[in-house]
One Martini backbone bead per residue (centre of mass of N, CA, C, O) as a GRO file, in nm:
protein
  269
    1MET     BB    1  -0.510  -6.202   1.538
    2LYS     BB    2  -0.558  -6.029   1.832
    3ILE     BB    3  -0.832  -5.910   2.014
    4ARG     BB    4  -0.941  -5.659   2.250
    5VAL     BB    5  -1.265  -5.583   2.344
    6ALA     BB    6  -1.515  -5.317   2.462
    7THR     BB    7  -1.812  -5.218   2.638
    8TYR     BB    8  -1.922  -4.872   2.719
    9ASN     BB    9  -2.185  -4.713   2.929
   10ILE     BB   10  -2.108  -4.434   3.127
   11HIS     BB   11  -2.310  -4.201   3.175
   12LYS     BB   12  -2.151  -3.926   3.097
   13GLY     BB   13  -1.954  -3.944   3.401
   14VAL     BB   14  -2.206  -4.022   3.592
   15SER     BB   15  -2.395  -4.097   3.818
   16SER     BB   16  -2.719  -4.197   3.882
   17LEU     BB   17  -2.687  -4.057   4.169
   18ARG     BB   18  -2.643  -3.687   4.178
   19SER     BB   19  -2.414  -3.657   3.943
   20THR     BB   20  -2.142  -3.784   4.013
   21PRO     BB   21  -1.868  -3.763   3.928
   22ARG     BB   22  -1.624  -4.037   3.728
   23VAL     BB   23  -1.406  -4.002   3.539
   24ILE     BB   24  -1.138  -4.096   3.686
   25ALA     BB   25  -1.233  -4.372   3.739
   26LEU     BB   26  -1.287  -4.459   3.457
   27LYS     BB   27  -1.002  -4.428   3.341
   28LYS     BB   28  -0.903  -4.656   3.516
   29ALA     BB   29  -1.121  -4.887   3.426
   30ILE     BB   30  -1.055  -4.882   3.125
   31ALA     BB   31  -0.753  -4.971   3.146
   32GLU     BB   32  -0.838  -5.246   3.282
   33PHE     BB   33  -0.915  -5.407   3.018
   34GLN     BB   34  -0.689  -5.399   2.775
   35ALA     BB   35  -0.779  -5.272   2.520
   36ASP     BB   36  -0.767  -5.214   2.195
   37VAL     BB   37  -1.107  -5.179   2.175
   38VAL     BB   38  -1.334  -4.906   2.266
   39PHE     BB   39  -1.670  -4.891   2.338
   40LEU     BB   40  -1.863  -4.584   2.354
   41GLN     BB   41  -2.122  -4.434   2.544
   42GLU     BB   42  -2.209  -4.168   2.660
   43VAL     BB   43  -2.013  -3.904   2.555
   44GLN     BB   44  -1.863  -3.619   2.660
   45GLY     BB   45  -1.770  -3.359   2.482
   46ARG     BB   46  -1.941  -3.136   2.641
   47HIS     BB   47  -1.970  -2.942   2.994
   48ASP     BB   48  -2.025  -2.649   3.116
   49ARG     BB   49  -2.127  -2.709   3.398
   50PHE     BB   50  -1.920  -2.910   3.516
   51HIS     BB   51  -1.665  -2.746   3.440
   52ALA     BB   52  -1.749  -2.509   3.656
   53ARG     BB   53  -1.783  -2.670   3.911
   54TYR     BB   54  -1.526  -2.948   3.845
   55GLY     BB   55  -1.269  -2.763   3.682
   56LYS     BB   56  -1.093  -2.660   3.850
   57GLU     BB   57  -0.752  -2.637   3.891
   58GLU     BB   58  -0.732  -2.790   4.188
   59LEU     BB   59  -0.997  -3.014   4.117
   60ALA     BB   60  -0.932  -3.168   3.858
   61HIS     BB   61  -0.795  -3.439   3.950
   62ARG     BB   62  -1.080  -3.523   4.083
   63HIS     BB   63  -1.315  -3.444   3.880
   64TRP     BB   64  -1.270  -3.260   3.604
   65PRO     BB   65  -1.159  -3.241   3.265
   66GLU     BB   66  -1.056  -3.067   3.018
   67THR     BB   67  -1.121  -3.246   2.838
   68ALA     BB   68  -1.241  -3.453   2.632
   69GLN     BB   69  -1.345  -3.779   2.718
   70TYR     BB   70  -1.201  -3.916   2.447
   71ASP     BB   71  -0.909  -3.787   2.532
   72TYR     BB   72  -0.880  -3.878   2.845
   73PHE     BB   73  -0.949  -4.204   2.825
   74LYS     BB   74  -0.669  -4.230   2.657
   75ASN     BB   75  -0.372  -4.324   2.584
   76GLU     BB   76  -0.078  -4.326   2.422
   77GLN     BB   77  -0.199  -4.572   2.218
   78HIS     BB   78  -0.426  -4.401   2.153
   79HIS     BB   79  -0.699  -4.362   1.948
   80SER     BB   80  -0.970  -4.139   1.851
   81ALA     BB   81  -1.355  -4.113   1.812
   82TYR     BB   82  -1.637  -3.890   1.740
   83GLY     BB   83  -2.001  -3.889   1.769
   84MET     BB   84  -2.229  -3.657   1.756
   85ASN     BB   85  -2.576  -3.634   1.894
   86ALA     BB   86  -2.610  -3.468   2.147
   87VAL     BB   87  -2.755  -3.118   2.169
   88TYR     BB   88  -2.688  -2.854   2.404
   89ASP     BB   89  -2.628  -2.554   2.546
   90HIS     BB   90  -2.385  -2.714   2.726
   91GLY     BB   91  -2.342  -2.920   2.501
   92HIS     BB   92  -2.256  -3.274   2.442
   93HIS     BB   93  -2.301  -3.624   2.301
   94GLY     BB   94  -2.192  -3.998   2.246
   95ASN     BB   95  -1.971  -4.158   2.054
   96ALA     BB   96  -1.672  -4.387   2.088
   97LEU     BB   97  -1.324  -4.468   1.998
   98LEU     BB   98  -1.076  -4.656   2.120
   99SER     BB   99  -0.732  -4.744   1.961
  100CYS     BB  100  -0.436  -4.909   1.881
  101PHE     BB  101  -0.531  -4.837   1.585
  102PRO     BB  102  -0.564  -4.679   1.301
  103ILE     BB  103  -0.775  -4.412   1.231
  104PRO     BB  104  -0.847  -4.322   0.866
  105ASN     BB  105  -1.184  -4.364   0.913
  106SER     BB  106  -1.473  -4.180   0.966
  107HIS     BB  107  -1.838  -4.215   1.062
  108ASN     BB  108  -2.143  -4.044   1.124
  109HIS     BB  109  -2.478  -4.179   1.182
  110ASP     BB  110  -2.789  -4.057   1.176
  111VAL     BB  111  -3.065  -4.223   1.377
  112SER     BB  112  -3.279  -4.055   1.444
  113ASP     BB  113  -3.647  -4.078   1.515
  114HIS     BB  114  -3.660  -3.824   1.685
  115ALA     BB  115  -3.625  -3.490   1.874
  116TYR     BB  116  -3.589  -3.647   2.152
  117GLU     BB  117  -3.380  -3.843   2.014
  118GLN     BB  118  -3.040  -3.892   1.992
  119ARG     BB  119  -2.879  -4.117   1.752
  120GLY     BB  120  -2.588  -4.318   1.662
  121ILE     BB  121  -2.338  -4.439   1.414
  122LEU     BB  122  -2.010  -4.519   1.471
  123HIS     BB  123  -1.765  -4.536   1.172
  124CYS     BB  124  -1.465  -4.727   1.177
  125VAL     BB  125  -1.136  -4.764   1.014
  126LEU     BB  126  -0.891  -5.015   1.072
  127ASP     BB  127  -0.535  -5.067   1.114
  128THR     BB  128  -0.412  -5.355   1.073
  129PRO     BB  129  -0.212  -5.624   1.058
  130GLY     BB  130  -0.489  -5.785   0.925
  131GLY     BB  131  -0.625  -5.523   0.845
  132LYS     BB  132  -0.920  -5.437   0.806
  133VAL     BB  133  -1.167  -5.286   1.053
  134HIS     BB  134  -1.491  -5.268   1.137
  135CYS     BB  135  -1.653  -5.046   1.300
  136TYR     BB  136  -1.950  -5.007   1.538
  137VAL     BB  137  -2.126  -4.744   1.735
  138VAL     BB  138  -2.401  -4.810   1.946
  139HIS     BB  139  -2.709  -4.629   2.022
  140LEU     BB  140  -3.043  -4.718   2.083
  141GLY     BB  141  -3.356  -4.682   2.151
  142LEU     BB  142  -3.621  -4.689   2.362
  143PHE     BB  143  -3.814  -4.765   2.105
  144GLU     BB  144  -3.894  -5.041   1.903
  145SER     BB  145  -3.937  -4.917   1.657
  146GLY     BB  146  -3.703  -4.730   1.644
  147ARG     BB  147  -3.502  -4.955   1.650
  148GLY     BB  148  -3.603  -5.119   1.374
  149ARG     BB  149  -3.508  -4.862   1.196
  150GLN     BB  150  -3.205  -4.857   1.331
  151ALA     BB  151  -3.139  -5.153   1.232
  152GLN     BB  152  -3.159  -5.103   0.929
  153ALA     BB  153  -2.935  -4.889   0.908
  154LEU     BB  154  -2.711  -5.057   1.008
  155ILE     BB  155  -2.728  -5.268   0.798
  156GLU     BB  156  -2.701  -5.040   0.543
  157ALA     BB  157  -2.432  -4.979   0.632
  158VAL     BB  158  -2.238  -5.211   0.652
  159ASN     BB  159  -2.310  -5.311   0.349
  160ALA     BB  160  -2.199  -5.009   0.231
  161SER     BB  161  -1.901  -5.017   0.420
  162SER     BB  162  -1.736  -5.330   0.455
  163HIS     BB  163  -1.685  -5.521   0.182
  164GLY     BB  164  -1.640  -5.799   0.368
  165GLU     BB  165  -1.526  -5.703   0.595
  166PRO     BB  166  -1.421  -5.706   0.918
  167VAL     BB  167  -1.655  -5.704   1.196
  168ILE     BB  168  -1.759  -5.449   1.464
  169ILE     BB  169  -2.036  -5.458   1.670
  170ALA     BB  170  -2.108  -5.221   1.938
  171GLY     BB  171  -2.340  -5.172   2.239
  172ASP     BB  172  -2.634  -5.016   2.300
  173PHE     BB  173  -2.976  -5.159   2.230
  174ASN     BB  174  -3.207  -5.148   2.404
  175ASP     BB  175  -3.281  -5.506   2.372
  176TRP     BB  176  -3.471  -5.641   2.611
  177ARG     BB  177  -3.604  -5.884   2.411
  178ASN     BB  178  -3.453  -5.977   2.182
  179THR     BB  179  -3.524  -5.892   1.838
  180LEU     BB  180  -3.251  -5.831   1.673
  181SER     BB  181  -3.038  -6.079   1.632
  182ASP     BB  182  -3.145  -6.242   1.406
  183ARG     BB  183  -3.161  -6.012   1.201
  184LEU     BB  184  -2.842  -5.929   1.205
  185ARG     BB  185  -2.750  -6.239   1.135
  186ASN     BB  186  -2.915  -6.250   0.834
  187ALA     BB  187  -2.797  -5.958   0.723
  188LEU     BB  188  -2.449  -6.008   0.800
  189GLY     BB  189  -2.333  -6.252   0.967
  190VAL     BB  190  -2.346  -6.247   1.274
  191VAL     BB  191  -2.226  -6.266   1.586
  192GLU     BB  192  -2.252  -6.317   1.922
  193VAL     BB  193  -2.019  -6.373   2.175
  194PHE     BB  194  -2.244  -6.553   2.370
  195ASP     BB  195  -2.350  -6.765   2.175
  196GLN     BB  196  -2.118  -6.963   2.276
  197LEU     BB  197  -2.002  -6.842   2.581
  198GLY     BB  198  -2.249  -6.826   2.731
  199PRO     BB  199  -2.457  -6.895   2.972
  200LYS     BB  200  -2.563  -7.208   3.072
  201SER     BB  201  -2.794  -7.491   3.087
  202ALA     BB  202  -2.765  -7.830   3.092
  203MET     BB  203  -3.071  -7.888   3.146
  204GLY     BB  204  -3.155  -7.710   2.859
  205ASP     BB  205  -2.947  -7.844   2.657
  206MET     BB  206  -3.096  -8.153   2.692
  207VAL     BB  207  -3.401  -8.053   2.618
  208ARG     BB  208  -3.315  -7.953   2.326
  209SER     BB  209  -3.198  -8.206   2.232
  210TRP     BB  210  -3.453  -8.380   2.264
  211ALA     BB  211  -3.621  -8.231   2.074
  212GLY     BB  212  -3.447  -8.071   1.826
  213ARG     BB  213  -3.309  -7.791   1.942
  214LYS     BB  214  -3.160  -7.527   1.964
  215PRO     BB  215  -2.991  -7.340   2.093
  216ARG     BB  216  -2.992  -7.085   2.323
  217LEU     BB  217  -2.972  -6.733   2.226
  218ALA     BB  218  -2.775  -6.494   2.437
  219PRO     BB  219  -2.731  -6.237   2.583
  220ALA     BB  220  -2.599  -6.059   2.843
  221ARG     BB  221  -2.636  -5.918   3.176
  222THR     BB  222  -2.597  -5.548   3.192
  223PHE     BB  223  -2.887  -5.444   3.344
  224PRO     BB  224  -2.811  -5.328   3.606
  225ALA     BB  225  -2.519  -5.305   3.745
  226VAL     BB  226  -2.593  -5.384   4.052
  227LEU     BB  227  -2.813  -5.605   3.890
  228PRO     BB  228  -2.810  -5.795   3.626
  229TRP     BB  229  -3.096  -5.841   3.381
  230PHE     BB  230  -3.062  -5.666   3.106
  231ARG     BB  231  -3.017  -5.716   2.745
  232LEU     BB  232  -2.827  -5.448   2.603
  233ASP     BB  233  -2.529  -5.539   2.555
  234ARG     BB  234  -2.318  -5.571   2.254
  235ILE     BB  235  -2.096  -5.812   2.038
  236TYR     BB  236  -2.054  -5.808   1.708
  237VAL     BB  237  -1.932  -6.045   1.466
  238ARG     BB  238  -1.706  -6.057   1.166
  239GLY     BB  239  -1.425  -6.269   1.111
  240PHE     BB  240  -1.428  -6.400   1.398
  241LYS     BB  241  -1.292  -6.557   1.707
  242VAL     BB  242  -1.444  -6.642   2.003
  243ASP     BB  243  -1.247  -6.691   2.300
  244ASN     BB  244  -1.379  -6.426   2.497
  245ALA     BB  245  -1.644  -6.342   2.750
  246GLN     BB  246  -1.737  -6.068   2.958
  247VAL     BB  247  -1.887  -5.938   3.263
  248MET     BB  248  -1.840  -5.653   3.481
  249HIS     BB  249  -1.846  -5.732   3.820
  250GLY     BB  250  -1.958  -5.534   4.089
  251ALA     BB  251  -1.885  -5.269   4.266
  252LEU     BB  252  -1.715  -5.080   4.095
  253TRP     BB  253  -1.926  -5.080   3.850
  254ALA     BB  254  -2.187  -4.971   4.020
  255LYS     BB  255  -2.038  -4.700   4.057
  256LEU     BB  256  -2.030  -4.567   3.760
  257SER     BB  257  -2.262  -4.710   3.629
  258ASP     BB  258  -2.564  -4.859   3.475
  259HIS     BB  259  -2.373  -5.028   3.321
  260ALA     BB  260  -2.213  -5.310   3.236
  261PRO     BB  261  -1.931  -5.434   3.098
  262ILE     BB  262  -1.774  -5.570   2.796
  263VAL     BB  263  -1.518  -5.846   2.735
  264ALA     BB  264  -1.315  -5.965   2.435
  265GLU     BB  265  -1.161  -6.232   2.287
  266LEU     BB  266  -1.028  -6.215   1.944
  267GLN     BB  267  -0.998  -6.360   1.624
  268LEU     BB  268  -0.859  -6.343   1.342
  269GLY     BB  269  -0.954  -6.519   1.046
   0.00000   0.00000   0.00000
């Protein structure tokens, strides 16, 4: 069974500069993924100020929707789940999952490392024709020490809840030095989708082969979207074969969020 998945930090549905609403354009862009499962970070569940400013009835079709973003983004075939992480006076945001497969069970793990940075891991169980698939939507913190503790919480959550069944872990890891990948591989038996498919240097591979070293494993560059350099966004899988993976580049994506999305095609093993 093939599954097409995507992960995208949508920056709360507003542009990085001037906080201009991008929700309507994001809905169209997410549909372009043609993904069975979409992992979303920084999703607005509610924002009273934007709704009051841009959600007037005569403008709603151009600026801000009536419904929560995770419901607005899904199409008629999608189910959705939401994990509320950051709560403030005028609303809240968190992680979300859109799925063409039913989501009979979901749970949000609070992995906040301190009071000023609320983070969570949204665990969803999908009922697919190939059996259960466990999806974990991740958004880790900005500080390396905190990310280490959050990665350990992720490892414990996956080991406790996945029962050896197929796993997809995706989101914004903020792991710009790529210190967590080996830890996740060793603890969970996962691979990142670009481990085999990412861009490689033929000369570099030849030199490593002569030196008897293993191929260099590195996630794709996804941040900032206008000129991706940092490797922040990831898709890790277990129980799947990776057929293809790509970062969505270009002017359209640079306007929508500060992160570029990743889309991958998987085969359930």
